[in-house]
Structure formats: structure tokens, C-alpha cells
Coordinates of C-alpha atoms in Angstrom, one line a residue:
X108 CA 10.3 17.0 -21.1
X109 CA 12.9 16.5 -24.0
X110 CA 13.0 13.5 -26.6
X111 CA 15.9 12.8 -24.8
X112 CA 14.2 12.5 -21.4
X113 CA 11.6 10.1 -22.7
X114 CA 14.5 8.1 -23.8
X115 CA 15.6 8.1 -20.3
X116 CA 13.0 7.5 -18.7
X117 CA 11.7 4.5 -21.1
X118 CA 15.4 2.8 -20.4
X119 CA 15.2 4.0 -16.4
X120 CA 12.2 2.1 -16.7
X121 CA 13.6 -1.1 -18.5
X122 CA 15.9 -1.5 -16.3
X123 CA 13.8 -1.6 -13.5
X124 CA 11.2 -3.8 -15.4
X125 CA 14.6 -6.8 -16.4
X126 CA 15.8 -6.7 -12.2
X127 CA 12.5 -6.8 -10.6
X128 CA 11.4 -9.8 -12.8
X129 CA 14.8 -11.6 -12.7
X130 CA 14.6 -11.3 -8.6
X131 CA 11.1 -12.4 -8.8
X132 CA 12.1 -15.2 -11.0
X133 CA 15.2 -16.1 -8.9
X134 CA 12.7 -16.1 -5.6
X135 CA 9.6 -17.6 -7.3
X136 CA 7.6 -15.1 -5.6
X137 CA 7.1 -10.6 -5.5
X138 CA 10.4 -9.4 -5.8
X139 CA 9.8 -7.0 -3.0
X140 CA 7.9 -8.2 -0.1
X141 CA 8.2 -11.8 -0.8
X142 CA 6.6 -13.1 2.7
X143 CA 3.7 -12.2 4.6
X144 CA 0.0 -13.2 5.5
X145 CA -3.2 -11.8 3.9
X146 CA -5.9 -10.8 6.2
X147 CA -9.7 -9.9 5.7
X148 CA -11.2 -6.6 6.8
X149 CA -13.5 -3.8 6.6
X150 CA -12.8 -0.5 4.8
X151 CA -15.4 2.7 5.2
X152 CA -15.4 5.7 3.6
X153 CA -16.4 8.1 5.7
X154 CA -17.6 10.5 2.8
X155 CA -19.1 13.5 5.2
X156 CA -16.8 16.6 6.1
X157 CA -14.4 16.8 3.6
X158 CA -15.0 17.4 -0.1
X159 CA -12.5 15.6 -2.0
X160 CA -13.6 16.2 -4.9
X161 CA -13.4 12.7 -6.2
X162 CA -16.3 10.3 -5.9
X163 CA -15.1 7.2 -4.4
X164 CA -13.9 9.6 -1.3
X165 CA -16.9 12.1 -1.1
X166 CA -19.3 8.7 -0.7
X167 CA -20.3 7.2 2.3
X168 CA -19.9 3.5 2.1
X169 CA -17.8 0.3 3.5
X170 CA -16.4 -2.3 1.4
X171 CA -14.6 -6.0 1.9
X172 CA -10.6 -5.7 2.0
X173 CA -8.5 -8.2 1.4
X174 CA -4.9 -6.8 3.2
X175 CA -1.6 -8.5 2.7
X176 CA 1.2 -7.4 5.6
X177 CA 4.9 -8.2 4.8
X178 CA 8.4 -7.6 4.9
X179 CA 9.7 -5.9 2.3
X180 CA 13.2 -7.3 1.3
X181 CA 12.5 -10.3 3.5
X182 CA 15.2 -10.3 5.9
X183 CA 15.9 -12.9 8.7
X184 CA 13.4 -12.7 11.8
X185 CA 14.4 -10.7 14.2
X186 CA 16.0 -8.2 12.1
X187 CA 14.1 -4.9 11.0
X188 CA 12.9 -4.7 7.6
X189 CA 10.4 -2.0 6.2
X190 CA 7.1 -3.4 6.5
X191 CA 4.3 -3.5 3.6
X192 CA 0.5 -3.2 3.8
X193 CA -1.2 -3.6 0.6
X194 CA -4.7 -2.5 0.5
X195 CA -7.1 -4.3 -2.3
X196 CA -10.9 -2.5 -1.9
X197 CA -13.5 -5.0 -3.5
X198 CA -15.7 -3.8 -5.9
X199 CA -14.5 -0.1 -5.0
X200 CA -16.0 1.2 -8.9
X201 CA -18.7 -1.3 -9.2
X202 CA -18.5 -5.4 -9.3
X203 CA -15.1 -7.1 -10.6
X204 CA -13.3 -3.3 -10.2
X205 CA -11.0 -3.1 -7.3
X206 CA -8.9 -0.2 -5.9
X207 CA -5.1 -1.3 -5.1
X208 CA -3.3 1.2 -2.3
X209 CA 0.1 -0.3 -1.8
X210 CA 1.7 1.4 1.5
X211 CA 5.1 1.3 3.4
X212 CA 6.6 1.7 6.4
X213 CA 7.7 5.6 7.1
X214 CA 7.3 8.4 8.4
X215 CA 4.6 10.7 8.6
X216 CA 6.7 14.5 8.5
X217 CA 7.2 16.1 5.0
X218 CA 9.9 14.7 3.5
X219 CA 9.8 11.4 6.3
X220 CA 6.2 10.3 4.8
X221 CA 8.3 9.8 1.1
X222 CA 10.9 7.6 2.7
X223 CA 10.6 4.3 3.9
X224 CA 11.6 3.5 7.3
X225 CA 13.1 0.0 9.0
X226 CA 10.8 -1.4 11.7
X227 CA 10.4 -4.2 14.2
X228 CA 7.3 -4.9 14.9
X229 CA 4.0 -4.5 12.7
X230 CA 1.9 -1.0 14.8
X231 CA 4.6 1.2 15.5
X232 CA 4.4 3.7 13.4
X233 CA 2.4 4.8 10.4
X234 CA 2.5 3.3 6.7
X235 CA 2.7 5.8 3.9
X236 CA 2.3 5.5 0.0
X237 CA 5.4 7.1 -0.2
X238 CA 4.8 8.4 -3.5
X239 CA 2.0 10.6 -4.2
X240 CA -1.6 10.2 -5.9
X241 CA -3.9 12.6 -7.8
X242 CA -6.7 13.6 -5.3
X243 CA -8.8 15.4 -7.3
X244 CA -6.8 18.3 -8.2
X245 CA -3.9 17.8 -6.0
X246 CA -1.4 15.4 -5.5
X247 CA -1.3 14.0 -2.1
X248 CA 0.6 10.9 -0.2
X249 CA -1.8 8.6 1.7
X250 CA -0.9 7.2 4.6
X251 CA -2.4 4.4 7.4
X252 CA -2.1 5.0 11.3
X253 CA -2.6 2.2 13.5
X254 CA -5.6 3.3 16.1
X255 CA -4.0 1.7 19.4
X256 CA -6.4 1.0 22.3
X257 CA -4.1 1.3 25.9
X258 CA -2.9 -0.5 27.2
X259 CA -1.3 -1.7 24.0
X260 CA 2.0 -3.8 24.2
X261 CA 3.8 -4.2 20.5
X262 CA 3.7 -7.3 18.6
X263 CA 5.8 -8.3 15.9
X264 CA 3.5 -9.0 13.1
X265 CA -0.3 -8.5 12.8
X266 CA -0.9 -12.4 13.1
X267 CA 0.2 -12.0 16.3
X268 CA -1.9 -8.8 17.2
X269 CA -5.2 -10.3 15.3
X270 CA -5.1 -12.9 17.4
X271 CA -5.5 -11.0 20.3
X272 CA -7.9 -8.1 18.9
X273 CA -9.5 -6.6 15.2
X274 CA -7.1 -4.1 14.4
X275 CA -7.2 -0.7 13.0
X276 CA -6.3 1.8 10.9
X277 CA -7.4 5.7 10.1
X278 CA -6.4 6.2 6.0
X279 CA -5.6 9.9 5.7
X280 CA -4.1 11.3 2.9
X281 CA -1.9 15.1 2.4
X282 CA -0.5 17.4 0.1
X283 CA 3.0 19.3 1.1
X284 CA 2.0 21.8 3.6
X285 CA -1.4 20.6 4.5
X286 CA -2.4 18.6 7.7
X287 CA -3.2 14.9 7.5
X288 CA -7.1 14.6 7.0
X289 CA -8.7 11.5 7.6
X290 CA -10.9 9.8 4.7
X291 CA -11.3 6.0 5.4
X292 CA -10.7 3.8 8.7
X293 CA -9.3 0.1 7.9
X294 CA -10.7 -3.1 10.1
X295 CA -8.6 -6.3 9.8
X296 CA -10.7 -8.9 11.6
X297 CA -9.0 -12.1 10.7
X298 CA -5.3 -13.4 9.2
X299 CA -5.1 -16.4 6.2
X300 CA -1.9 -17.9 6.3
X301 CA -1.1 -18.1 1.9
X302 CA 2.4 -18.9 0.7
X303 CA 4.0 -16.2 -1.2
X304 CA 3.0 -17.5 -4.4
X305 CA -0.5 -17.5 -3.7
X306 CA -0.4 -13.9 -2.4
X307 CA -3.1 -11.4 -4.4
X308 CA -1.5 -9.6 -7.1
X309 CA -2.2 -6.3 -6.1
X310 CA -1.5 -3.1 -9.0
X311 CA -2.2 0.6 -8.0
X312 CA -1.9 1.4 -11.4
X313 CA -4.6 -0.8 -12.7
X314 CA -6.5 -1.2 -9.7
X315 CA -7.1 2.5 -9.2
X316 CA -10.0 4.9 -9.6
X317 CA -11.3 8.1 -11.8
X318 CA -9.4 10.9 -9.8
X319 CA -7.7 8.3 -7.3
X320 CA -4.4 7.2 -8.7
X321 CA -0.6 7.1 -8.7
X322 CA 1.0 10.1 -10.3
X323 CA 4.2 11.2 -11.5
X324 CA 7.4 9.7 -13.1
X325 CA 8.6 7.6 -9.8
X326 CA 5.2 5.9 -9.9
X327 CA 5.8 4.8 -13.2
X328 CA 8.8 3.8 -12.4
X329 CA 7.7 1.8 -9.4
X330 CA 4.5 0.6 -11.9
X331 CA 7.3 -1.0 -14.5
X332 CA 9.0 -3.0 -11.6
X333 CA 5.5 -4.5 -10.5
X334 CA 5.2 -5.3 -14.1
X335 CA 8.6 -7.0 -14.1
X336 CA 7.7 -8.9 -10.9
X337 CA 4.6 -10.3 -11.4
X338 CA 6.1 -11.4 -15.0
X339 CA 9.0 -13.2 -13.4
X340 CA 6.7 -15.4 -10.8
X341 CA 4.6 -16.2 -13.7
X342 CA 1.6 -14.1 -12.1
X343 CA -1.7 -12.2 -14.0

């Protein structure tokens, strides 16, 4: 990368920093997904077949998860919108060190899983990271599958399918070219209704792990909007 780049980039990144925390400051809450409901759960790492090569994904354990669902640009009801599911892991490197994984509504192909798709209802399709994280030695996206039991009929928004039944999700995660393999399952067991500005302020950047974080210049880019977000809303 050129000096010039970097001067790019650092501006690119400014920019993004100035709109995210005027829209925040304009909606007095998360300049993208500004609406949604947090819901408790269970996350295990499975930690058996696959060698990740990263130690928070080669272990066997299950942690508390505290799981916000929303919309992302917060459009009238009934319309689509691309859907949110932000992940916090409690105590994922020890007590008082979370792991933030902040995933979208997309596809799940290889260039579908990087793009975020419009959706009506909450278990229709898979959630991605969109952007990709260092793995070990390779950058892969992550992604969440619902795990439907049949007969299932589609509900809007997971307040309305937790009411009804725990629900879950298998967390895989891919590089281009490889098949999706499975590395964590996801139980939400119960929904907290929170205004917006009471909604946990989650950061993959900070919140992430040794071997187990964003990577690459659209995740800083995307890191430098949180930033501008959470400093508009008046948020830690």
C-alpha cells in the first residue's frame, strides 16, 4: 500500500466515522440497527472434529449469550429490511473478556454470503458476517443457520418465535472454496424487551479473540463507523 492509499483510507474512514455518528446522534440510538430486542442464550463450542487452529474454537465448552436481533435501517413494519443478529459470548477469554460476532442477513453462496440480503421475517435464511475473520491462518466469513424443527411456520421476529419455542442456530464459518463447517450451535431461550438506547454495545473489533477477529480494510472501515456511532448516542 502507497502513502497515498493510507491517506485514503484514513479519510474513507473519517468519513464514515462523521455520518455514522451524526445518524446516531440525529436518532439517539445505533446508527444501523436502531430497534430490536436482546435475548439470553446458550453458545457451545463444539471443539472435537475440526482443528481450527485457534483456541477458543478447538475447546470444548458453552458460554452465556446475550443476542440482540434487529432491523438494520429500521424501516416501517411490514416492509423488509436486512435483519441483524449480534452475538456477545460472556467471558469467552476469561472473566470481564467478551467475544463480539456481529452477523447479517445474506446469503450463504460465494459472493451471496458477503452481501446482505432484505428479509421478512426473522428464520428464513442464514445470517452471515459478511466480511471475513482471521481463523487461524485463513480468512473465513462466519455465518448462523437457523435449525428448524417441522413443521415450522415463519414468524416475523424471534419475540414471536421464542415465545413459542428456544431457538437455534449452527455457527459455521468458510473460506472461498471451502464447504461451510460447523464450529458452535446458538440457544436463545428467552427475549428482554430494552429500548434502543439501552441495547449492549457490541464491538467485533475489541470484543474479539487471539486468532478470532475481523480482518482486512472493509472491517476497518465498518470498525470506524461503530466508533462514530456509539460516539454519537453518547455510548462506552
Amino acid at each position: 500500500m502507497t502513502a497515498r492509499d493510507v491517506v485514503t483510507m484514513a479519510g474513507v474512514r473519517e468519513t464514515a466515522r462523521r455520518a455514522a455518528e451524526s445518524v446516531a446522534r440525529w436518532r439517539d440510538a445505533p446508527a444501523v440497527h436502531p430497534t430490536g430486542v436482546l435475548c439470553s442464550g446458550t453458545l457451545h463450542v463444539a471443539g472435537r472434529d475440526a482443528a481450527w487452529g485457534v483456541p477458543w474454537l478447538d475447546r470444548h465448552a458453552s458460554y452465556p449469550a446475550i443476542v440482540s436481533w434487529s432491523h438494520a435501517l429500521g424501516t416501517p413494519r411490514r416492509l423488509p429490511d436486512a435483519l441483524g443478529l449480534a452475538v456477545r459470548v460472556e467471558h469467552a477469554d476469561g472473566p470481564e473478556r467478551p467475544l463480539d460476532l456481529l452477523f447479517t442477513s445474506s446469503g450463504t453462496g460465494r459472493l451471496g454470503r458477503h452481501v446482505p440480503l432484505l428479509r421478512p421475517d426473522a428464520l428464513t435464511g442464514a445470517y452471515s458476517t459478511l466480511l471475513t475473520y482471521r481463523t487461524g491462518e485463513r480468512e473465513r466469513v462466519l455465518a448462523a443457520f437457523p435449525v428448524l424443527d417441522p413443521p415450522h411456520t415463519p414468524r416475523p421476529t424471534l419475540w414471536q418465535e421464542l415465545a413459542c419455542r428456544p431457538v437455534r442456530f449452527r455457527l459455521c464459518a468458510a473460506a472461498s472454496g471451502e464447504p461451510w463447517r460447523p464450529f458452535a450451535s446458538l440457544t436463545l431461550e428467552a427475549v428482554h424487551p430494552a429500548p434502543a438506547e439501552t441495547t449492549v454495545s457490541y464491538d467485533p473489533v475489541a470484543h474479539s479473540l487471539p486468532g478470532l477477529c475481523p480482518a482486512g480494510r472493509l472491517n476497518r472501515l465498518r470498525d470506524a463507523a461503530y466508533a462514530g456511532s456509539r460516539r454519537g448516542r453518547g455510548a462506552t
